[in-house]
Short mmCIF file of C-alpha atoms and ligand atoms in Angstrom, two decimals:
data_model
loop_
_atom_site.label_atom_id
_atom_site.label_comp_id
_atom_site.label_asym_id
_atom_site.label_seq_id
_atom_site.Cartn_x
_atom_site.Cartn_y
_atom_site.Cartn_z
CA UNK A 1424 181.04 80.64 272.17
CA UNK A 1425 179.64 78.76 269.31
CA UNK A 1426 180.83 80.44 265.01
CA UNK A 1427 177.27 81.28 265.02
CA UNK A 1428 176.46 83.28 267.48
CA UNK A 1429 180.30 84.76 266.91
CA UNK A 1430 178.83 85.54 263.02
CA UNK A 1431 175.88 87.08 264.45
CA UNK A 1432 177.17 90.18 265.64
CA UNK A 1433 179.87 90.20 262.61
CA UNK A 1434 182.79 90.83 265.13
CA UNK A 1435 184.68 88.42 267.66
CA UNK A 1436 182.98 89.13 270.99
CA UNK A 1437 184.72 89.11 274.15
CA UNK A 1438 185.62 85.41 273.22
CA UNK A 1439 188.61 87.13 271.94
CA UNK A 1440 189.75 89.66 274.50
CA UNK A 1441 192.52 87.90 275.82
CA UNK A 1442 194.01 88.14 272.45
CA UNK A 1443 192.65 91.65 271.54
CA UNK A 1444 194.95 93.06 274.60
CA UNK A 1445 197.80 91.68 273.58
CA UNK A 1446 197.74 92.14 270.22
CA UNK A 1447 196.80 95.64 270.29
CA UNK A 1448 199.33 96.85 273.02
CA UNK A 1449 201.81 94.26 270.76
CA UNK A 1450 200.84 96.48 267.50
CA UNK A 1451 200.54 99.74 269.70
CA UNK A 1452 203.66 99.97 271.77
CA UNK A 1453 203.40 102.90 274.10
CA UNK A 1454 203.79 106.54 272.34
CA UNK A 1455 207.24 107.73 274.08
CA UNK A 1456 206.62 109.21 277.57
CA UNK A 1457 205.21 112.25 277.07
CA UNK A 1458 203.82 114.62 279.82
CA UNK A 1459 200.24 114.44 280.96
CA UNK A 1460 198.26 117.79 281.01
CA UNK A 1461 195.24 116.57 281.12
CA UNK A 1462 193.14 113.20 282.12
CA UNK A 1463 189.66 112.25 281.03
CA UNK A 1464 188.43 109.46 282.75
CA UNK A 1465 185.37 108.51 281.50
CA UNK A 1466 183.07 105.85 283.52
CA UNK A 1467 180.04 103.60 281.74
CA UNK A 1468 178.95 103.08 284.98
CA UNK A 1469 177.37 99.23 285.93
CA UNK A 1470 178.85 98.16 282.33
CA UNK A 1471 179.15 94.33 281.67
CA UNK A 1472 181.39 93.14 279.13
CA UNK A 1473 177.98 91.89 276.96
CA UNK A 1474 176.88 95.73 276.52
CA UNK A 1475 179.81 96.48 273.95
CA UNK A 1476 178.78 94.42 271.80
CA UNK A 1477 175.51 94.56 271.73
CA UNK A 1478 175.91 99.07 271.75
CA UNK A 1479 177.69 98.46 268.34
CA UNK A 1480 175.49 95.74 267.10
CA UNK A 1481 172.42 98.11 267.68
CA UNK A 1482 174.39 101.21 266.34
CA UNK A 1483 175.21 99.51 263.47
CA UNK A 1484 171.59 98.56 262.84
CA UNK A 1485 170.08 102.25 263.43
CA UNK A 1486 172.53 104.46 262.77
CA UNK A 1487 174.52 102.44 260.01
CA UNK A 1488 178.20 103.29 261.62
CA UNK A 1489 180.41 101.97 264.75
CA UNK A 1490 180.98 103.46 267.98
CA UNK A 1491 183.71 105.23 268.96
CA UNK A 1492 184.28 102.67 271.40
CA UNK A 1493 184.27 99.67 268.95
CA UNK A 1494 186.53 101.99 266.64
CA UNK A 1495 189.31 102.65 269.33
CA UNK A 1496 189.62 98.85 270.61
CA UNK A 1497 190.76 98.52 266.98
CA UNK A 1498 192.99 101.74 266.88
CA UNK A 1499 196.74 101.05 266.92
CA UNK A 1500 197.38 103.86 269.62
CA UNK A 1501 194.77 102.36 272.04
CA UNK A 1502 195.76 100.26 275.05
CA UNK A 1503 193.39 97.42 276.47
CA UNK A 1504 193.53 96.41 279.84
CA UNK A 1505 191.17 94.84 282.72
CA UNK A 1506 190.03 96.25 285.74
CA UNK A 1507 189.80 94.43 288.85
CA UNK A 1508 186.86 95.72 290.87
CA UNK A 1509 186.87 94.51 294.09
CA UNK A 1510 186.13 96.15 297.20
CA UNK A 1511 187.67 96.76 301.05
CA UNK A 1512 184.52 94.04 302.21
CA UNK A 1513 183.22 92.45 298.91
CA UNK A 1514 184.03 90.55 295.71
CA UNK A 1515 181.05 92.77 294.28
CA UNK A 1516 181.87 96.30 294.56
CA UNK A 1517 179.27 99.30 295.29
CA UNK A 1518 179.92 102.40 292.88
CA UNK A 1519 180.78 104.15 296.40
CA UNK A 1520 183.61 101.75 296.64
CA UNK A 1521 185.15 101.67 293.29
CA UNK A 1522 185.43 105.57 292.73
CA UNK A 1523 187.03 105.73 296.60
CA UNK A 1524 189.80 103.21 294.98
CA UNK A 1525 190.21 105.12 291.95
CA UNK A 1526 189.73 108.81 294.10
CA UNK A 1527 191.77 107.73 297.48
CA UNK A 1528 193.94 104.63 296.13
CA UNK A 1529 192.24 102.67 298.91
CA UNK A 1530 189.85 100.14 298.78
CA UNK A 1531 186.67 101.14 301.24
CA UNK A 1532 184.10 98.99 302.51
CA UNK A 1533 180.70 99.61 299.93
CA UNK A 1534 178.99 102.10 300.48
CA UNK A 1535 181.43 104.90 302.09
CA UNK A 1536 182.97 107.42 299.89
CA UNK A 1537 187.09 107.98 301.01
CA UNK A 1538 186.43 106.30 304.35
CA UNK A 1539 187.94 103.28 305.92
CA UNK A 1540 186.21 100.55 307.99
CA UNK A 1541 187.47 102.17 310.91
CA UNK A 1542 186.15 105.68 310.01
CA UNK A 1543 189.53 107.27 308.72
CA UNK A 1544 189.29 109.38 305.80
CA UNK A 1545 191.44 109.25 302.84
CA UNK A 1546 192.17 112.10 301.05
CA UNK A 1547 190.03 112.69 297.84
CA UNK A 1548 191.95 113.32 294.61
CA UNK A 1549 190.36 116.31 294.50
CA UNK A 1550 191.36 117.76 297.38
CA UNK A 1551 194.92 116.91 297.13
CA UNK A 1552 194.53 118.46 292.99
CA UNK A 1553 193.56 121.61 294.30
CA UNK A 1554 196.21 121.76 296.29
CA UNK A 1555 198.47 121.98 293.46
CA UNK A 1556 196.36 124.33 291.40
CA UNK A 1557 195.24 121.64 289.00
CA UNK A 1558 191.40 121.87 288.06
CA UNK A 1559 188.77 118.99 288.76
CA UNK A 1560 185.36 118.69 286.64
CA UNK A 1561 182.83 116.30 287.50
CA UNK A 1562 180.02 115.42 284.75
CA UNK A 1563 177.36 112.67 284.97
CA UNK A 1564 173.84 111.67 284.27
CA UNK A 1565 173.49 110.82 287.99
CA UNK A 1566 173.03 113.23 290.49
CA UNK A 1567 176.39 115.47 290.28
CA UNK A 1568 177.12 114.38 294.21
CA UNK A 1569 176.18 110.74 293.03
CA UNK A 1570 178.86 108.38 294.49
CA UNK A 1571 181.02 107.98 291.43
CA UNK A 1572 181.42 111.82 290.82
CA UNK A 1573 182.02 111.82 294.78
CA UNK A 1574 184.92 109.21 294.92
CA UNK A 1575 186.66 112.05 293.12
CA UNK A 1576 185.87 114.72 295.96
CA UNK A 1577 184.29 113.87 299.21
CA UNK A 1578 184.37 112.26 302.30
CA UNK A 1579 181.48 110.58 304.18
CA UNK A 1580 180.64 107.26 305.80
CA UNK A 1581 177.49 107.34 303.97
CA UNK A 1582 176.96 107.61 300.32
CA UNK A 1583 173.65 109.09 300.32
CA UNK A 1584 174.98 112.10 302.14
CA UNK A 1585 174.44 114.14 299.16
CA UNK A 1586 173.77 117.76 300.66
CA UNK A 1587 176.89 116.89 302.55
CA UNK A 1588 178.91 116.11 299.81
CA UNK A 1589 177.61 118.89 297.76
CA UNK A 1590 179.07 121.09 300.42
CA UNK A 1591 182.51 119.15 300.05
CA UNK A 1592 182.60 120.58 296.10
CA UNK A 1593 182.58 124.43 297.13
CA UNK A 1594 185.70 125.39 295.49
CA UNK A 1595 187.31 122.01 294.79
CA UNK A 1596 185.39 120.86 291.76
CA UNK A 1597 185.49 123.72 288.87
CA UNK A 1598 182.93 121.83 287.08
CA UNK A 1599 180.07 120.18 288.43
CA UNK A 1600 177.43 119.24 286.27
CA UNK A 1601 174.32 116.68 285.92
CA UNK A 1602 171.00 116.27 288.20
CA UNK A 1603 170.65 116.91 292.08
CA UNK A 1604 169.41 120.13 292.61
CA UNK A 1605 167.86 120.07 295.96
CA UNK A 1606 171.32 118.82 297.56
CA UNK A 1607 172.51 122.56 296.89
CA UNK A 1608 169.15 124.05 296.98
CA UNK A 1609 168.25 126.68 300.83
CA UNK A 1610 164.68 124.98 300.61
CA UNK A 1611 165.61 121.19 300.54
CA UNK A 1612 168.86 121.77 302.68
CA UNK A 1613 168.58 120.50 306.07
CA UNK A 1614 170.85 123.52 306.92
CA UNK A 1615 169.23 125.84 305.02
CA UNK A 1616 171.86 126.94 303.72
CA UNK A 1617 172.27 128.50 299.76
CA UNK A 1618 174.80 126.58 298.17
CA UNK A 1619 174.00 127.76 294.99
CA UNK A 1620 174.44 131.38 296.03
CA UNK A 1621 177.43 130.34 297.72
CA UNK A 1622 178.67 129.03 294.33
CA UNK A 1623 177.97 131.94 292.85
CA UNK A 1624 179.91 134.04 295.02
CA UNK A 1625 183.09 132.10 294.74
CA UNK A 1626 182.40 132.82 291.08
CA UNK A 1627 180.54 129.70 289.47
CA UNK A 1628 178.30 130.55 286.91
CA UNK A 1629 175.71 128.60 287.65
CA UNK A 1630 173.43 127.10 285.33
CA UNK A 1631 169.96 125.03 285.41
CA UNK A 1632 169.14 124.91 282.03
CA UNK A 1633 170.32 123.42 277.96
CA UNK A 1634 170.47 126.75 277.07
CA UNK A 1635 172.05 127.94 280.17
CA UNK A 1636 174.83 126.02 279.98
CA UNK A 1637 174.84 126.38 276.28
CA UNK A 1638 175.65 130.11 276.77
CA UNK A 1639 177.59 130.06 279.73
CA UNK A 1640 181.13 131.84 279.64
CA UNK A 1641 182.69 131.35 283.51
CA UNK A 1642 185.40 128.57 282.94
CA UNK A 1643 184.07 127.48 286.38
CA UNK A 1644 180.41 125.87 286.28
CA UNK A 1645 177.63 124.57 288.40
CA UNK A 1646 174.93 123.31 286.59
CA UNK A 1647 172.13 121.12 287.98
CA UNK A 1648 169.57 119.92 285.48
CA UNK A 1649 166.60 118.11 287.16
CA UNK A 1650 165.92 116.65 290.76
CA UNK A 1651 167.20 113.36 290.82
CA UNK A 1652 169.45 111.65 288.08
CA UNK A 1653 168.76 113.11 284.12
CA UNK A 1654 166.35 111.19 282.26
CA UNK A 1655 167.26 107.92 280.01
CA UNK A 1656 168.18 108.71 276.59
CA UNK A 1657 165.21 106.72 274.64
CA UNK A 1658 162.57 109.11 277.04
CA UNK A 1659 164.85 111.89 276.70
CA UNK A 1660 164.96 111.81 272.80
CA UNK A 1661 161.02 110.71 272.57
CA UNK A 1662 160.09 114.37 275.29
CA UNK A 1663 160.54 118.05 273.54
CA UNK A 1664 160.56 119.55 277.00
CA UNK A 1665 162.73 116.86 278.58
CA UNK A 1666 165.20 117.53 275.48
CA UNK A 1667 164.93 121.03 275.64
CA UNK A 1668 166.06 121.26 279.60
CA UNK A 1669 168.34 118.74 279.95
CA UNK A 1670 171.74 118.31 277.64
CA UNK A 1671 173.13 115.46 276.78
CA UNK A 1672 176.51 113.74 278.19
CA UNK A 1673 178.06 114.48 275.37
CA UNK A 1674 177.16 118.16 275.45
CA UNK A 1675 177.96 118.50 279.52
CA UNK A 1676 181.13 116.75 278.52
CA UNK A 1677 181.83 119.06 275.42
CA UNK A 1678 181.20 122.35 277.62
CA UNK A 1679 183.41 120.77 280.59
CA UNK A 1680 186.27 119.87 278.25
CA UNK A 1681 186.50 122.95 276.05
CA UNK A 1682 187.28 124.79 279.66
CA UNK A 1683 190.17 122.89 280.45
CA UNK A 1684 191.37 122.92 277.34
CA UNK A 1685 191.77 126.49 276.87
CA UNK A 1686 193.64 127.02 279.93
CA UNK A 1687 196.80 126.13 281.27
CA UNK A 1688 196.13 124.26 284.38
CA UNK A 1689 196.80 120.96 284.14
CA UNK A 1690 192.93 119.09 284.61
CA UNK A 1691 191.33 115.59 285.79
CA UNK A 1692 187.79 115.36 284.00
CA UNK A 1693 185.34 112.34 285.33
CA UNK A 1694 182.90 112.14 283.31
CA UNK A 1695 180.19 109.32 283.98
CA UNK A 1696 177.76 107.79 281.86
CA UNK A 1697 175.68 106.85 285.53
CA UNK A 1698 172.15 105.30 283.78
CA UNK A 1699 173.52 102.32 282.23
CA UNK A 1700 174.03 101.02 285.35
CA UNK A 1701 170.36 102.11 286.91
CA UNK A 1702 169.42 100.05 283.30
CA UNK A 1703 171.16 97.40 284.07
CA UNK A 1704 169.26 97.06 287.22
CA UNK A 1705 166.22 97.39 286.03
CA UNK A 1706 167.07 94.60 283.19
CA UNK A 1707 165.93 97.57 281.14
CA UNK A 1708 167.79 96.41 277.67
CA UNK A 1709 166.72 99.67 275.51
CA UNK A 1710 166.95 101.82 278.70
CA UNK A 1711 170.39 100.80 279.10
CA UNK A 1712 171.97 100.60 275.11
CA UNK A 1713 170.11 104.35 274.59
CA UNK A 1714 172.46 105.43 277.46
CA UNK A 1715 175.44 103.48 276.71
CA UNK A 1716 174.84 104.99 273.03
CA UNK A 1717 174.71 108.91 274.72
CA UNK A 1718 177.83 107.42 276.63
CA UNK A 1719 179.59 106.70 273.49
CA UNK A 1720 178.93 109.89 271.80
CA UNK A 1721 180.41 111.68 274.92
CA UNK A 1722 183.53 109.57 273.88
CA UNK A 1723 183.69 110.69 269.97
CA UNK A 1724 183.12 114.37 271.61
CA UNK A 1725 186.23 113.63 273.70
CA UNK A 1726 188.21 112.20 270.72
CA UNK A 1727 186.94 115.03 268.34
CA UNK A 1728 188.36 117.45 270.73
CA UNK A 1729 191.24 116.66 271.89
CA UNK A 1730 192.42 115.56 268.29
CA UNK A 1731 196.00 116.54 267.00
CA UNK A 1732 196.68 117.15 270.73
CA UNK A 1733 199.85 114.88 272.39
CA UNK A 1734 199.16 116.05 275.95
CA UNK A 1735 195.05 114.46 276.75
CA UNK A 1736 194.88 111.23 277.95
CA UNK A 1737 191.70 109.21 277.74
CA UNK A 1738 190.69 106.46 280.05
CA UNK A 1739 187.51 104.77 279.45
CA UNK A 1740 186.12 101.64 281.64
CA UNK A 1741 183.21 100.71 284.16
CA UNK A 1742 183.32 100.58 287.85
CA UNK A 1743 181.68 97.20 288.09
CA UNK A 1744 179.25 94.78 286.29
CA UNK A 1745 176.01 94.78 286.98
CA UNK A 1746 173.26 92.09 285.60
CA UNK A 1747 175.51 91.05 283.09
CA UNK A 1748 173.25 91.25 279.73
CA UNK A 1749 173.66 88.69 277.07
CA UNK A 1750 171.83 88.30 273.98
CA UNK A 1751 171.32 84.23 273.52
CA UNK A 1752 171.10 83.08 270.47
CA UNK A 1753 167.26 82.39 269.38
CA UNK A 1754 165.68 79.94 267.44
CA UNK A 1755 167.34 76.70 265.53
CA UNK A 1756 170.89 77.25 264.99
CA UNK A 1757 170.36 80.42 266.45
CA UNK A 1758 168.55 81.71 263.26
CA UNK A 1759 166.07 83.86 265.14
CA UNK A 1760 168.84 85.46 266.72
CA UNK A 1761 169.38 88.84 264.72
CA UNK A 1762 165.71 89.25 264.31
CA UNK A 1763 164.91 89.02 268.36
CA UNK A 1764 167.73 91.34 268.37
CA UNK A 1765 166.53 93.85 266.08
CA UNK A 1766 163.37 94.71 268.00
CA UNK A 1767 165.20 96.71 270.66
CA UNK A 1768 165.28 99.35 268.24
CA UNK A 1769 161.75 99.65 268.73
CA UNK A 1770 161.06 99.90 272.21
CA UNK A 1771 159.66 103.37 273.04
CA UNK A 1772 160.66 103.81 276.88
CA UNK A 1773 162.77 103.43 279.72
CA UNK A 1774 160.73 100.33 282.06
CA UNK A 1775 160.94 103.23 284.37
CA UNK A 1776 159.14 105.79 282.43
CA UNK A 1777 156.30 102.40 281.92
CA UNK A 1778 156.15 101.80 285.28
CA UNK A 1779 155.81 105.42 286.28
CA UNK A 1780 153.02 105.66 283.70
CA UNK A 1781 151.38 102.58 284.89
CA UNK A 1782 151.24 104.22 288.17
CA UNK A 1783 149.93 107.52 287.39
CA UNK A 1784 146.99 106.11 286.02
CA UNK A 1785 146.54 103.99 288.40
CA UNK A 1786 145.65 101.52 286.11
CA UNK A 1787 145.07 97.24 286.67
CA UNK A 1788 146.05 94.17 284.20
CA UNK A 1789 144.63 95.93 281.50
CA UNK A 1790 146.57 99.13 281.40
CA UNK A 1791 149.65 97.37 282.34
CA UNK A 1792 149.45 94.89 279.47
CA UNK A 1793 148.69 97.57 277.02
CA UNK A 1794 151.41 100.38 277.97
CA UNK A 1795 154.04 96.81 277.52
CA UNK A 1796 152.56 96.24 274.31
CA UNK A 1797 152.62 99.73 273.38
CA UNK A 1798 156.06 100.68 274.18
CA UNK A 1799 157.81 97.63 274.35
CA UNK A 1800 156.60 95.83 271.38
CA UNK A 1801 155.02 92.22 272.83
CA UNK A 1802 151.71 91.37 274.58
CA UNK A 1803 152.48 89.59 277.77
CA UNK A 1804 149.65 86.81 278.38
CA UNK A 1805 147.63 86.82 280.99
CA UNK A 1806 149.70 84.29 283.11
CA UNK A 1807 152.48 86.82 282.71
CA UNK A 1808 150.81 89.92 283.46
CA UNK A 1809 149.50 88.46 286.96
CA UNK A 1810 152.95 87.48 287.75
CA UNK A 1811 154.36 91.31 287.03
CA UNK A 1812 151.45 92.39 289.00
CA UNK A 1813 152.49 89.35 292.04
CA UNK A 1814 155.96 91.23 292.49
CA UNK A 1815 154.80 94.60 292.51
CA UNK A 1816 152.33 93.75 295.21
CA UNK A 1817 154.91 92.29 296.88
CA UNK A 1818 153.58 88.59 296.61
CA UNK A 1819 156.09 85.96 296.47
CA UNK A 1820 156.31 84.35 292.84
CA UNK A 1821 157.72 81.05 291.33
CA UNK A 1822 160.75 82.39 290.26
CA UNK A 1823 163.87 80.09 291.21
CA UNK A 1824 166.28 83.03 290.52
CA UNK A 1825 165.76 85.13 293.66
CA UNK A 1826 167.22 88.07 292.33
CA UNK A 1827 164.94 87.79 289.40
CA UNK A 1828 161.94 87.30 291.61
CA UNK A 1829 160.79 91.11 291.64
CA UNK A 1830 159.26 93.30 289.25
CA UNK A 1831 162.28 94.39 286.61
CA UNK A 1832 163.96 90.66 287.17
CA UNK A 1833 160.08 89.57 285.71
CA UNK A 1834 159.39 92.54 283.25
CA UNK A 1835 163.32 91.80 282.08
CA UNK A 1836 162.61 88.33 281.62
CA UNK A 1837 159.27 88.45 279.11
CA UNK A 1838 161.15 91.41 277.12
CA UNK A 1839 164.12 89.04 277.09
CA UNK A 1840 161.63 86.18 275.55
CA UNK A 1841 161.18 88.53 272.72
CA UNK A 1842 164.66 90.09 272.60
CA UNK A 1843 166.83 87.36 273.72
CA UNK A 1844 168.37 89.09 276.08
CA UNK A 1845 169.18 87.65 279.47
CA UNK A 1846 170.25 88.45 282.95
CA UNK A 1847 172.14 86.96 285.81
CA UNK A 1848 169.51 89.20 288.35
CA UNK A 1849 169.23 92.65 289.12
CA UNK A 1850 172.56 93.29 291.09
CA UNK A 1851 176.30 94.23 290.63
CA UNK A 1852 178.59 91.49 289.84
CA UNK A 1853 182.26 90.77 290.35
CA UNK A 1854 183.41 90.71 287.08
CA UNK A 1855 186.28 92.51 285.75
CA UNK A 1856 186.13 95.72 283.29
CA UNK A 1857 187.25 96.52 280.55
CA UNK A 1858 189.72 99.52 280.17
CA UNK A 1859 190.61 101.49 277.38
CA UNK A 1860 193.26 104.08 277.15
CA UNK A 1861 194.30 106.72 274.35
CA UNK A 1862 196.80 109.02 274.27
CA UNK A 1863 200.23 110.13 276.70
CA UNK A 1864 201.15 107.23 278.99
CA UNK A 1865 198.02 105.12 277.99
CA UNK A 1866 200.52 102.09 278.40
CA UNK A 1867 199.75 102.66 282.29
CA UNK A 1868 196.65 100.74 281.54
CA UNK A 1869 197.15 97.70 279.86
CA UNK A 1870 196.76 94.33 281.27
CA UNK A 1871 195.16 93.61 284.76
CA UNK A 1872 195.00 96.80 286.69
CA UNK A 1873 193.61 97.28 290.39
CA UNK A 1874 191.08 99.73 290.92
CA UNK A 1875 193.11 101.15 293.71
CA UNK A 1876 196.31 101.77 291.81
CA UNK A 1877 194.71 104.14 289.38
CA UNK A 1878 195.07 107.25 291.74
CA UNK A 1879 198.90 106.68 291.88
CA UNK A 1880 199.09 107.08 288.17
CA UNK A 1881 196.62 109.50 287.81
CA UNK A 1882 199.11 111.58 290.07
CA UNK A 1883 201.62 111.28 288.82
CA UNK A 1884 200.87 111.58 285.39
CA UNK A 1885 199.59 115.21 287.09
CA UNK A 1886 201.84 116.25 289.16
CA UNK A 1887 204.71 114.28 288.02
ZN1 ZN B 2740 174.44 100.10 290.70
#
């Protein structure tokens, strides 16, 4: 890493990190060993080590302040560490795979959720929790029986099980909440069966609505918000009626947490920040900052909540990389840098929301080139345009990335010409994540840590 591009973003980048974990666990040694009621374990889903910086850079920018992220890695009571991410069959772990290692504390071949290569099951967290009256919450922007939330409380071979995992959550999650309503719904069920009457009965207040869940008062909660995963945050913020049905994270996590803490039960809260990661695959740079900005406000409604309390700890990490976004520096001695950067403020939508408008009106060259310009900021030239429009018609481009030959690898690329920002493809990688823990035994975290070891702590720290 060059001083300039260092200077850019005013703070050391990951450049430093080796030295960041050590000297913060060296100026932070571990609070004594004090008992754990309660874990939050909180998941930017698909984040790469470049999206830190770049989620402070741009809060800085348009909101004038720091994330609570960027704020903690300088806290004296927070504990770095590194996750290795690998799973049972791949350097490059599925999300499927890393929850099972976190959920079962055994790596799984991708795509199976607390099942081995040779079809055993391994016993969810959640399942062995309930067992010893502890509650289990569940909260993401994903579908709620997306794979991370399910690492926590299912078995299948298949991830995309969903109406069978949904099943699996009948009285071993307390709190469910995020999008997937048809997985629970009599009229989308293969089985035809109510689940969310079923809920009901075992005395879920269930909830499908802001407001709902605003006013709800069961401390157990079902609460399904839209289809398929909640919108991005830069088309949720831009949509009244998107905004008006569907919370944030921060408020799912807020009405999640404020359960747990008012009773006794000791509590493991995922909560999962699941759209950076769809961002990152689309090489969708405001798609994925918005979200990794909602994600970040889940964490200051965390640290707001649990404040003056000894007993909470907080994890917060990723489950993989995905794309690996980097902001380049731009121009002659990298003078065009800041300015590139700045103009991610003023995108307008997600490149799914584009492409999904593109579609709808079934529009050409023309209408794609405009709705670009319109809500992405830069015309892309003709040459450009009939590339985009190669890769969606599924014509083979000249693109010597492969997994940038494809329609967000291309549409990531021209923003990126205007941004700076750049992508290894459109995939997970095997890079490790960061980790961040506050509070009782955070110490368990620091350094390199397995993905598969976390359930033993997480366990203990629980059950003791
Ligand atoms: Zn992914």
């Amino acid at each position: 890493m060059t001083s300039t591009r260092r200077h850019v973003l005013q703070a050391g980048l990951f450049g430093g990190l080796g030295s960041l974990i050590s000297s913060s666990h060296a100026e932070a040694p571990a609070a004594p060993s004090k008992r754990v009621r309660g874990i939050v374990f909180m998941v930017s889903d698909g984040m790469s080590h470049g999206v830190l910086p770049l989620a402070e850079a741009l809060s800085q920018q348009t909101r004038k302040r720091s994330t609570r992220w960027w704020e903690l890695l300088q806290s004296p009571g927070s504990v770095q560490g590194l996750m290795d991410t690998a799973s049972a069959n791949s350097l490059v772990t599925d999300s499927a795979a890393a929850s099972s290692a976190w959920g079962g504390g055994q790596r799984v071949p991708n795509g199976h959720i607390n099942v081995t290569d040779k079809g055993r099951k391994v016993e969810p967290i959640g399942a062995t929790l309930q067992a010893k009256k502890c509650r289990l919450g569940l909260v993401t922007t994903a579908t709620v029986t997306h794979a991370t939330p399910a690492g926590f409380a299912a078995n299948s071979p298949d991830r995309n099980d969903e109406q069978g995992i949904a099943l699996q959550y009948l009285d071993r999650v307390d709190i469910a909440l995020g999008g997937g309503s048809p997985f629970f719904d009599p009229a989308k069920r293969k089985d035809k069966r109510d689940l969310f009457a079923d809920f009901a009965k075992a005395g879920y207040e269930v909830v499908r609505d802001r407001d709902q869940l605003l006013a709800a008062k069961s401390p157990r909660l079902l609460g399904t918000f839209t289809p398929g995963y909640l919108p991005y945050s830069v088309d949720h913020s831009r949509d009244e009626a998107l905004a008006k049905k569907v919370p944030t994270l921060a408020e799912m996590t807020d009405a999640a947490l404020k359960r747990f803490l008012t009773s006794d039960a000791p509590f493991l809260l995922q909560v999962e920040g699941a759209r950076i990661d769809h961002a990152a695959h689309a090489n969708d740079i405001a798609g994925l900052l918005g979200d990794q900005l909602a994600f970040d406000d889940a964490i200051a409604t965390v640290m707001a909540a649990i404040a003056g309390r000894d007993d909470i700890l907080v994890v917060i990490t990723s489950d993989h990389g995905n794309s690996n976004p980097g902001l380049s520096g731009m121009g002659s001695s990298y003078r065009r840098t800041n300015q590139c950067f700045s103009r991610i403020a003023g995108m307008k939508a997600s490149h799914e929301r584009i492409f999904a408008d593109w579609n709808a009106r079934k529009g050409g060259s023309a209408e794609l080139t405009g709705l670009v310009q319109d809500r992405l900021g830069f015309k892309p030239t003709e040459a450009e345009a009939a590339t985009l429009l190669d890769t969606i018609g599924g014509k083979q481009v000249t693109e010597w990335n492969h997994l940038l030959a494809n329609p967000p690898g291309i549409l990531g690329q021209l923003a990126g010409n205007h941004t700076g920002i750049g992508w290894t493809g459109t995939v997970h990688t095997a890079d490790l994540t960061l980790i961040t823990a506050v509070g009782p035994q955070a110490e368990r975290f620091h350094g390199l840590v397995r993905n598969d070891s976390v359930h033993g702590v997480m366990l203990e720290l629980l059950l003791g």
